[in-house]
Amino acid sequence: MSLQVEKMEKNMAKLTIEVSAEDLDAAMQKAYQKTKGKISIPGFRKGKAPRKMIEQMYGKGIFLEDAANALIPEHYNKALAECDLEIVSQPQIDVTQAEPGKPFIFTAEVAVRPEVTLGEYKGIEVVKAEIDVTDEEVEAELKKEQEKNSRTITVEDRGAENGDVVTIDFEGFVDDIPFDGGKGTEYPLTLGSNTFIPGFEEQLVGAKTGDYVEVNVTFPEEYQAPDLAGKAAVFKCDVKKIEAKELPELDDDFAQDVSEFDTLAEYKEDVKKKLTKNKEEQALRAKEDAVVDKIIENAEMEIPEPMVESQARQMADDFSRRMQSQGLSMEQYFQFTGLTADKMLEDMKPQALKRIQTRLVLEKITEVENIQPSDEEVDAEIANMAETYKMEVDKLKEILGDRELEQMKKDMAVQKAVTMVAEAAKEV
């Protein structure tokens, strides 16, 4: 194999990879051995026809595509090991010569890691955050705890109110014809949650158990089902059950039930301390983000578009895995949101670009400042990981390969760089 590297504009490069005619022929012979059992030639039992006979009948290129598909990834990976480029995108492959008896030549156009020229990164000015927890915020937190400790009671002596859970059987009609997906039984609907079409839930307020209610609504113009968008509909609803939340009293007994404190006053003070700590942590993250944003603005780097596309695809893959872990396929997600895969990737590109810029400038700072985690810090991080995964430290060390360990050290160095520039920033 021979390799030529051509550096191009905007941090792109073209690798021209030439595979010998002998290697091409060997790959074609493998393709012949793999597929000969599927080819019928008059006068030969299936799978017994010689390669030359098959090529005479179907052309010399019959095994060429399979051979190329085998040679490209093998020799592209060899080229990566041979060249000194740090490639940051999937290759754009183009076959330039594929003919039996001649060298097999293909090109791979790739993005390479951009060089970063840092501007000012120490002493960045940021607006100082005011950390103040109000009484209203404390009361809102107590309200959440009340909700968590509420009990559900069946309502029989009044009509449904916002906040109640109304269990209904329903069926929807457009022009007196039922439509797909418009029917449900024993459906628990929280009034005021805005779960259903605008105007639906409001028309159930005041209904009592056993009531029959006709709900008249109009589907939004941008509704995900085009055949229903903008159309008037009637939902025939039977109210089966109404349930309400009964909240506990906010008193000393409540404090004792939900915390280790004896009085409501002590519990409130603890809630305020925790809210203050949360705000301090949020302020620190906001400060770090503001500092890094300014460092990116001060730096010079040219990000190749394929690098952004690769990052966006990785983000989309991560999102897909999260959806699947929640029992939702991407097909269902696209149906519910009206998005397409291409639109989602396009929408993710600005965030992908920001991630790339952030990582590049911080890694450059670790290089310039020679920031590295100590052995003690690495051991502590591995211990934390072991505790998270409920594993023995030694067992985790065995599982972690050199590549994973090196990546972990890089991530730790980047975080140390974030801490350094944030601490060096000037709050105004």
Short mmCIF file of C-alpha atoms in Angstrom, two decimals:
data_model
loop_
_atom_site.label_atom_id
_atom_site.label_comp_id
_atom_site.label_asym_id
_atom_site.label_seq_id
_atom_site.Cartn_x
_atom_site.Cartn_y
_atom_site.Cartn_z
CA MET A 1 0.00 0.00 0.00
CA SER A 2 1.18 3.53 -0.74
CA LEU A 3 -0.19 6.72 0.79
CA GLN A 4 -0.14 10.34 -0.33
CA VAL A 5 -1.42 13.11 1.95
CA GLU A 6 -2.62 16.41 0.53
CA LYS A 7 -3.45 19.15 3.01
CA MET A 8 -6.36 21.31 1.90
CA GLU A 9 -8.04 24.55 3.01
CA LYS A 10 -10.16 24.85 6.16
CA ASN A 11 -8.38 22.03 7.99
CA MET A 12 -9.30 19.38 5.47
CA ALA A 13 -6.98 16.74 4.00
CA LYS A 14 -7.16 14.21 1.18
CA LEU A 15 -5.56 10.81 1.59
CA THR A 16 -4.82 9.01 -1.69
CA ILE A 17 -4.43 5.32 -0.98
CA GLU A 18 -3.08 2.89 -3.58
CA VAL A 19 -3.49 -0.87 -3.11
CA SER A 20 -1.40 -3.18 -5.29
CA ALA A 21 -2.96 -5.10 -8.17
CA GLU A 22 -1.95 -8.31 -6.39
CA ASP A 23 -3.87 -7.34 -3.25
CA LEU A 24 -6.87 -6.41 -5.38
CA ASP A 25 -6.75 -9.79 -7.11
CA ALA A 26 -6.46 -11.57 -3.76
CA ALA A 27 -9.53 -9.67 -2.49
CA MET A 28 -11.42 -10.62 -5.66
CA GLN A 29 -10.44 -14.26 -5.13
CA LYS A 30 -11.87 -14.08 -1.59
CA ALA A 31 -15.06 -12.56 -3.01
CA TYR A 32 -15.20 -15.43 -5.54
CA GLN A 33 -14.81 -18.05 -2.80
CA LYS A 34 -17.51 -16.34 -0.75
CA THR A 35 -20.12 -16.01 -3.50
CA LYS A 36 -19.42 -18.85 -5.96
CA GLY A 37 -22.03 -21.06 -4.29
CA LYS A 38 -24.74 -18.59 -5.31
CA ILE A 39 -23.80 -18.47 -9.01
CA SER A 40 -25.14 -20.90 -11.61
CA ILE A 41 -23.19 -21.62 -14.82
CA PRO A 42 -24.52 -24.10 -17.45
CA GLY A 43 -22.47 -27.30 -17.41
CA PHE A 44 -21.23 -26.83 -13.83
CA ARG A 45 -22.70 -27.84 -10.53
CA LYS A 46 -23.64 -24.86 -8.36
CA GLY A 47 -20.55 -23.54 -6.62
CA LYS A 48 -18.12 -25.47 -8.86
CA ALA A 49 -17.72 -23.06 -11.77
CA PRO A 50 -14.15 -21.68 -12.11
CA ARG A 51 -13.64 -17.99 -11.46
CA LYS A 52 -12.47 -17.35 -15.04
CA MET A 53 -15.60 -18.95 -16.43
CA ILE A 54 -17.81 -16.76 -14.23
CA GLU A 55 -15.86 -13.64 -15.22
CA GLN A 56 -16.16 -14.52 -18.91
CA MET A 57 -19.93 -14.81 -18.56
CA TYR A 58 -20.62 -11.89 -16.20
CA GLY A 59 -17.59 -9.66 -16.78
CA LYS A 60 -14.30 -9.27 -14.96
CA GLY A 61 -15.79 -6.80 -12.52
CA ILE A 62 -18.31 -9.22 -11.01
CA PHE A 63 -16.25 -9.62 -7.84
CA LEU A 64 -14.88 -6.09 -7.89
CA GLU A 65 -17.48 -4.41 -5.66
CA ASP A 66 -17.14 -6.96 -2.87
CA ALA A 67 -13.35 -6.73 -3.13
CA ALA A 68 -13.46 -2.93 -2.91
CA ASN A 69 -15.80 -3.04 0.10
CA ALA A 70 -13.25 -5.26 1.86
CA LEU A 71 -10.14 -3.32 0.83
CA ILE A 72 -11.35 0.21 1.65
CA PRO A 73 -11.81 -0.12 5.45
CA GLU A 74 -8.71 -2.31 5.82
CA HIS A 75 -6.36 0.03 3.99
CA TYR A 76 -8.00 3.22 5.27
CA ASN A 77 -7.22 2.04 8.82
CA LYS A 78 -3.64 1.27 7.77
CA ALA A 79 -3.38 4.77 6.31
CA LEU A 80 -4.60 6.29 9.60
CA ALA A 81 -1.86 4.45 11.47
CA GLU A 82 0.75 5.55 8.94
CA CYS A 83 -0.04 9.26 8.65
CA ASP A 84 0.53 11.76 11.45
CA LEU A 85 -2.80 13.57 11.09
CA GLU A 86 -5.33 13.75 13.92
CA ILE A 87 -8.52 13.02 12.00
CA VAL A 88 -11.79 14.28 13.50
CA SER A 89 -14.47 13.22 11.02
CA GLN A 90 -15.72 10.25 9.09
CA PRO A 91 -14.00 9.94 5.67
CA GLN A 92 -15.63 10.89 2.38
CA ILE A 93 -14.54 7.99 0.17
CA ASP A 94 -14.14 8.25 -3.60
CA VAL A 95 -12.85 5.35 -5.72
CA THR A 96 -10.66 6.69 -8.54
CA GLN A 97 -9.39 3.43 -10.05
CA ALA A 98 -10.92 -0.02 -9.77
CA GLU A 99 -9.97 -2.32 -12.60
CA PRO A 100 -8.79 -5.94 -12.48
CA GLY A 101 -5.05 -6.21 -13.13
CA LYS A 102 -4.36 -2.62 -12.04
CA PRO A 103 -3.72 -1.05 -8.62
CA PHE A 104 -6.88 -0.17 -6.69
CA ILE A 105 -6.86 3.55 -5.86
CA PHE A 106 -9.25 5.48 -3.67
CA THR A 107 -9.24 8.80 -1.84
CA ALA A 108 -10.50 9.68 1.63
CA GLU A 109 -11.33 13.32 2.33
CA VAL A 110 -11.22 14.02 6.06
CA ALA A 111 -11.27 16.85 8.57
CA VAL A 112 -8.19 17.28 10.73
CA ARG A 113 -7.97 18.70 14.23
CA PRO A 114 -7.74 22.50 13.99
CA GLU A 115 -4.89 24.45 15.52
CA VAL A 116 -5.98 26.90 18.23
CA THR A 117 -4.38 30.27 18.86
CA LEU A 118 -5.36 31.45 22.31
CA GLY A 119 -6.13 35.05 23.08
CA GLU A 120 -6.62 36.35 26.60
CA TYR A 121 -7.75 33.56 28.93
CA LYS A 122 -6.68 34.77 32.37
CA GLY A 123 -8.33 37.64 34.20
CA ILE A 124 -11.52 37.46 32.13
CA GLU A 125 -14.16 39.88 33.42
CA VAL A 126 -17.57 38.43 34.28
CA VAL A 127 -20.66 39.82 35.97
CA LYS A 128 -20.85 38.80 39.63
CA ALA A 129 -23.95 36.78 40.42
CA GLU A 130 -26.09 37.85 43.37
CA ILE A 131 -27.02 34.86 45.50
CA ASP A 132 -30.19 35.53 47.45
CA VAL A 133 -32.86 33.03 48.51
CA THR A 134 -36.27 34.61 49.04
CA ASP A 135 -39.04 33.52 51.39
CA GLU A 136 -41.17 32.79 48.33
CA GLU A 137 -38.57 30.30 47.06
CA VAL A 138 -38.48 28.56 50.43
CA GLU A 139 -42.29 28.34 50.44
CA ALA A 140 -42.25 26.94 46.89
CA GLU A 141 -39.85 24.21 48.02
CA LEU A 142 -42.09 23.38 50.97
CA LYS A 143 -45.01 23.20 48.56
CA LYS A 144 -43.14 20.63 46.47
CA GLU A 145 -42.54 18.52 49.58
CA GLN A 146 -46.21 18.83 50.45
CA GLU A 147 -47.10 17.54 46.97
CA LYS A 148 -44.75 14.58 47.40
CA ASN A 149 -46.40 13.65 50.66
CA SER A 150 -49.97 14.23 49.55
CA ARG A 151 -52.59 11.51 49.46
CA THR A 152 -55.20 10.94 46.78
CA ILE A 153 -58.87 10.99 47.70
CA THR A 154 -61.91 10.22 45.54
CA VAL A 155 -64.17 13.26 45.02
CA GLU A 156 -67.93 12.65 44.96
CA ASP A 157 -69.49 15.79 46.42
CA ARG A 158 -68.33 18.43 43.94
CA GLY A 159 -67.38 19.05 40.33
CA ALA A 160 -63.87 18.64 38.93
CA GLU A 161 -61.37 21.46 39.53
CA ASN A 162 -57.97 22.30 38.08
CA GLY A 163 -55.40 20.02 39.66
CA ASP A 164 -57.84 17.11 39.95
CA VAL A 165 -57.19 13.85 38.11
CA VAL A 166 -60.27 13.01 36.04
CA THR A 167 -60.52 9.46 34.68
CA ILE A 168 -62.44 9.47 31.40
CA ASP A 169 -63.50 7.28 28.49
CA PHE A 170 -63.45 9.35 25.32
CA GLU A 171 -63.82 9.15 21.56
CA GLY A 172 -63.13 11.89 19.05
CA PHE A 173 -65.10 12.68 15.90
CA VAL A 174 -64.48 14.95 12.92
CA ASP A 175 -67.62 15.56 10.83
CA ASP A 176 -69.34 12.84 12.90
CA ILE A 177 -66.71 10.27 11.82
CA PRO A 178 -64.35 8.75 14.42
CA PHE A 179 -60.64 9.16 13.64
CA ASP A 180 -57.60 6.97 14.36
CA GLY A 181 -55.97 7.59 17.71
CA GLY A 182 -58.95 9.54 19.03
CA LYS A 183 -60.26 6.93 21.45
CA GLY A 184 -59.23 6.08 25.00
CA THR A 185 -60.60 4.26 28.03
CA GLU A 186 -59.90 4.76 31.72
CA TYR A 187 -57.58 7.66 30.83
CA PRO A 188 -56.33 9.66 33.86
CA LEU A 189 -56.19 13.33 32.86
CA THR A 190 -54.86 16.00 35.21
CA LEU A 191 -56.92 19.14 34.62
CA GLY A 192 -54.72 22.18 34.03
CA SER A 193 -51.75 20.09 32.87
CA ASN A 194 -52.27 21.14 29.21
CA THR A 195 -51.76 17.52 28.17
CA PHE A 196 -54.58 17.50 25.63
CA ILE A 197 -55.51 19.84 22.78
CA PRO A 198 -55.94 23.50 23.89
CA GLY A 199 -59.46 24.02 25.25
CA PHE A 200 -60.10 20.35 26.05
CA GLU A 201 -59.35 20.28 29.77
CA GLU A 202 -61.17 23.53 30.56
CA GLN A 203 -64.47 22.03 29.34
CA LEU A 204 -64.22 19.24 31.94
CA VAL A 205 -63.95 21.67 34.85
CA GLY A 206 -67.17 21.40 36.85
CA ALA A 207 -68.07 17.94 35.56
CA LYS A 208 -69.07 15.35 38.15
CA THR A 209 -68.56 11.59 38.31
CA GLY A 210 -71.00 9.89 35.92
CA ASP A 211 -71.44 12.97 33.71
CA TYR A 212 -71.39 12.78 29.91
CA VAL A 213 -69.58 15.78 28.37
CA GLU A 214 -69.15 16.75 24.74
CA VAL A 215 -65.89 18.65 24.35
CA ASN A 216 -65.60 20.85 21.26
CA VAL A 217 -62.08 21.75 20.14
CA THR A 218 -60.12 22.72 17.04
CA PHE A 219 -56.85 20.98 16.26
CA PRO A 220 -53.87 23.37 15.94
CA GLU A 221 -52.81 24.24 12.40
CA GLU A 222 -49.35 22.76 13.11
CA TYR A 223 -50.75 19.50 14.55
CA GLN A 224 -48.50 16.49 13.79
CA ALA A 225 -51.28 14.56 12.00
CA PRO A 226 -51.83 16.54 8.76
CA ASP A 227 -55.29 15.07 8.19
CA LEU A 228 -56.47 16.59 11.50
CA ALA A 229 -54.57 19.90 11.47
CA GLY A 230 -56.89 22.89 11.76
CA LYS A 231 -60.08 20.80 11.89
CA ALA A 232 -62.94 21.09 14.38
CA ALA A 233 -63.56 17.98 16.48
CA VAL A 234 -65.99 16.72 19.10
CA PHE A 235 -64.82 14.43 21.89
CA LYS A 236 -67.56 12.46 23.62
CA CYS A 237 -66.42 11.91 27.20
CA ASP A 238 -67.74 9.81 30.07
CA VAL A 239 -66.42 10.94 33.47
CA LYS A 240 -65.63 7.74 35.38
CA LYS A 241 -63.85 9.08 38.44
CA ILE A 242 -62.52 12.31 39.99
CA GLU A 243 -59.56 12.30 42.36
CA ALA A 244 -57.97 15.16 44.28
CA LYS A 245 -54.76 15.58 46.21
CA GLU A 246 -55.03 16.18 49.94
CA LEU A 247 -51.99 18.03 51.22
CA PRO A 248 -50.60 17.63 54.74
CA GLU A 249 -50.55 20.64 57.06
CA LEU A 250 -47.30 22.61 57.20
CA ASP A 251 -46.48 22.25 60.90
CA ASP A 252 -43.96 20.67 63.24
CA ASP A 253 -45.43 17.20 62.65
CA PHE A 254 -44.87 17.63 58.93
CA ALA A 255 -41.25 18.67 59.53
CA GLN A 256 -40.68 15.59 61.69
CA ASP A 257 -42.20 13.32 59.02
CA VAL A 258 -40.10 14.58 56.11
CA SER A 259 -36.81 15.53 57.81
CA GLU A 260 -34.60 14.99 60.82
CA PHE A 261 -35.76 18.27 62.40
CA ASP A 262 -38.25 18.68 65.26
CA THR A 263 -39.77 22.00 64.25
CA LEU A 264 -40.99 23.59 61.02
CA ALA A 265 -38.73 26.60 61.68
CA GLU A 266 -35.62 24.40 61.76
CA TYR A 267 -36.73 22.57 58.63
CA LYS A 268 -37.30 25.89 56.80
CA GLU A 269 -33.81 27.05 57.75
CA ASP A 270 -32.32 23.84 56.37
CA VAL A 271 -34.32 24.23 53.15
CA LYS A 272 -32.96 27.76 52.80
CA LYS A 273 -29.36 26.53 53.31
CA LYS A 274 -29.80 23.88 50.61
CA LEU A 275 -31.34 26.37 48.19
CA THR A 276 -28.44 28.74 48.85
CA LYS A 277 -25.92 25.98 48.14
CA ASN A 278 -27.72 25.09 44.90
CA LYS A 279 -27.69 28.72 43.81
CA GLU A 280 -23.99 28.98 44.60
CA GLU A 281 -23.30 25.91 42.47
CA GLN A 282 -25.44 27.29 39.64
CA ALA A 283 -23.64 30.64 39.88
CA LEU A 284 -20.27 28.87 39.66
CA ARG A 285 -21.35 26.93 36.56
CA ALA A 286 -22.70 30.14 35.00
CA LYS A 287 -19.41 31.88 35.77
CA GLU A 288 -17.42 29.03 34.23
CA ASP A 289 -19.62 29.08 31.12
CA ALA A 290 -19.26 32.86 30.76
CA VAL A 291 -15.47 32.67 31.12
CA VAL A 292 -15.15 29.88 28.56
CA ASP A 293 -17.44 31.76 26.14
CA LYS A 294 -15.14 34.77 26.36
CA ILE A 295 -12.04 32.61 25.88
CA ILE A 296 -13.60 31.12 22.73
CA GLU A 297 -14.39 34.62 21.50
CA ASN A 298 -10.76 35.68 22.10
CA ALA A 299 -9.27 32.60 20.42
CA GLU A 300 -8.67 31.91 16.73
CA MET A 301 -9.57 28.54 15.17
CA GLU A 302 -11.17 27.33 11.97
CA ILE A 303 -13.57 24.44 12.53
CA PRO A 304 -14.12 22.21 9.46
CA GLU A 305 -17.76 21.52 8.68
CA PRO A 306 -17.37 17.68 8.65
CA MET A 307 -16.11 17.89 12.24
CA VAL A 308 -19.31 19.68 13.24
CA GLU A 309 -21.41 17.14 11.35
CA SER A 310 -19.66 14.22 13.10
CA GLN A 311 -20.24 15.82 16.51
CA ALA A 312 -23.91 16.47 15.69
CA ARG A 313 -24.37 12.84 14.62
CA GLN A 314 -22.76 11.65 17.86
CA MET A 315 -25.12 13.89 19.85
CA ALA A 316 -28.09 12.54 17.87
CA ASP A 317 -26.97 8.96 18.60
CA ASP A 318 -26.68 9.77 22.32
CA PHE A 319 -30.16 11.32 22.26
CA SER A 320 -31.55 8.25 20.49
CA ARG A 321 -30.11 5.95 23.16
CA ARG A 322 -31.66 8.09 25.91
CA MET A 323 -35.04 7.94 24.19
CA GLN A 324 -34.82 4.17 23.78
CA SER A 325 -33.93 3.78 27.46
CA GLN A 326 -37.23 5.55 28.20
CA GLY A 327 -39.14 3.19 25.91
CA LEU A 328 -39.54 5.66 23.03
CA SER A 329 -38.25 4.95 19.52
CA MET A 330 -36.94 7.75 17.33
CA GLU A 331 -39.75 7.06 14.86
CA GLN A 332 -42.26 7.76 17.65
CA TYR A 333 -40.31 10.85 18.75
CA PHE A 334 -40.33 12.26 15.21
CA GLN A 335 -44.06 11.54 14.95
CA PHE A 336 -44.82 13.36 18.21
CA THR A 337 -42.60 16.37 17.50
CA GLY A 338 -42.99 16.71 13.73
CA LEU A 339 -39.18 16.75 13.37
CA THR A 340 -37.16 14.77 10.84
CA ALA A 341 -33.74 13.20 11.32
CA ASP A 342 -32.15 15.80 8.99
CA LYS A 343 -33.88 18.71 10.77
CA MET A 344 -32.78 17.41 14.18
CA LEU A 345 -29.15 17.16 12.99
CA GLU A 346 -29.31 20.67 11.56
CA ASP A 347 -30.75 22.02 14.82
CA MET A 348 -27.95 20.32 16.78
CA LYS A 349 -25.12 21.88 14.76
CA PRO A 350 -24.82 25.14 16.78
CA GLN A 351 -24.52 23.16 20.01
CA ALA A 352 -22.10 20.74 18.33
CA LEU A 353 -19.92 23.66 17.22
CA LYS A 354 -19.95 25.10 20.75
CA ARG A 355 -18.87 21.77 22.23
CA ILE A 356 -16.00 21.49 19.77
CA GLN A 357 -14.80 25.05 20.40
CA THR A 358 -15.02 24.58 24.17
CA ARG A 359 -13.03 21.36 24.13
CA LEU A 360 -10.37 22.74 21.77
CA VAL A 361 -9.64 25.91 23.75
CA LEU A 362 -9.58 24.08 27.08
CA GLU A 363 -7.27 21.36 25.76
CA LYS A 364 -5.01 24.11 24.40
CA ILE A 365 -4.93 25.71 27.85
CA THR A 366 -3.98 22.37 29.45
CA GLU A 367 -1.13 22.15 26.94
CA VAL A 368 0.11 25.72 27.46
CA GLU A 369 -0.20 25.56 31.25
CA ASN A 370 0.98 21.93 31.45
CA ILE A 371 -2.13 20.98 33.44
CA GLN A 372 -2.32 17.31 34.36
CA PRO A 373 -4.11 15.40 37.11
CA SER A 374 -1.90 13.92 39.81
CA ASP A 375 -1.72 10.18 40.43
CA GLU A 376 -3.67 10.75 43.65
CA GLU A 377 -6.42 12.60 41.78
CA VAL A 378 -6.64 9.83 39.18
CA ASP A 379 -6.88 7.18 41.92
CA ALA A 380 -9.61 9.20 43.66
CA GLU A 381 -11.58 9.49 40.40
CA ILE A 382 -11.33 5.74 39.80
CA ALA A 383 -12.51 5.14 43.38
CA ASN A 384 -15.52 7.40 42.77
CA MET A 385 -16.33 5.55 39.55
CA ALA A 386 -16.06 2.21 41.33
CA GLU A 387 -18.48 3.40 43.99
CA THR A 388 -20.92 4.64 41.33
CA TYR A 389 -20.86 1.32 39.47
CA LYS A 390 -20.79 -0.74 42.69
CA MET A 391 -17.52 -2.39 41.71
CA GLU A 392 -14.23 -3.17 43.37
CA VAL A 393 -11.53 -0.61 42.53
CA ASP A 394 -9.07 -3.28 41.37
CA LYS A 395 -11.72 -4.84 39.14
CA LEU A 396 -12.49 -1.47 37.53
CA LYS A 397 -8.79 -0.86 36.93
CA GLU A 398 -8.63 -4.17 35.08
CA ILE A 399 -11.58 -3.21 32.88
CA LEU A 400 -10.26 0.28 32.08
CA GLY A 401 -7.98 0.02 29.06
CA ASP A 402 -5.13 2.37 28.28
CA ARG A 403 -7.30 4.36 25.88
CA GLU A 404 -10.12 4.82 28.42
CA LEU A 405 -7.66 5.76 31.15
CA GLU A 406 -5.97 8.32 28.91
CA GLN A 407 -9.35 9.83 27.99
CA MET A 408 -10.27 10.06 31.66
CA LYS A 409 -7.02 11.91 32.41
CA LYS A 410 -7.71 14.33 29.53
CA ASP A 411 -11.21 15.00 30.85
CA MET A 412 -9.82 15.65 34.34
CA ALA A 413 -7.18 18.01 32.93
CA VAL A 414 -9.86 19.93 31.02
CA GLN A 415 -11.93 20.31 34.20
CA LYS A 416 -8.86 21.58 36.06
CA ALA A 417 -8.39 24.14 33.26
CA VAL A 418 -12.02 25.28 33.71
CA THR A 419 -11.42 25.71 37.44
CA MET A 420 -8.19 27.63 36.83
CA VAL A 421 -9.65 30.18 34.38
CA ALA A 422 -12.77 30.63 36.54
CA GLU A 423 -10.69 31.30 39.66
CA ALA A 424 -8.53 33.74 37.66
CA ALA A 425 -11.57 35.64 36.39
CA LYS A 426 -12.48 39.11 37.70
CA GLU A 427 -16.05 39.53 38.93
CA VAL A 428 -17.43 43.02 38.27
#
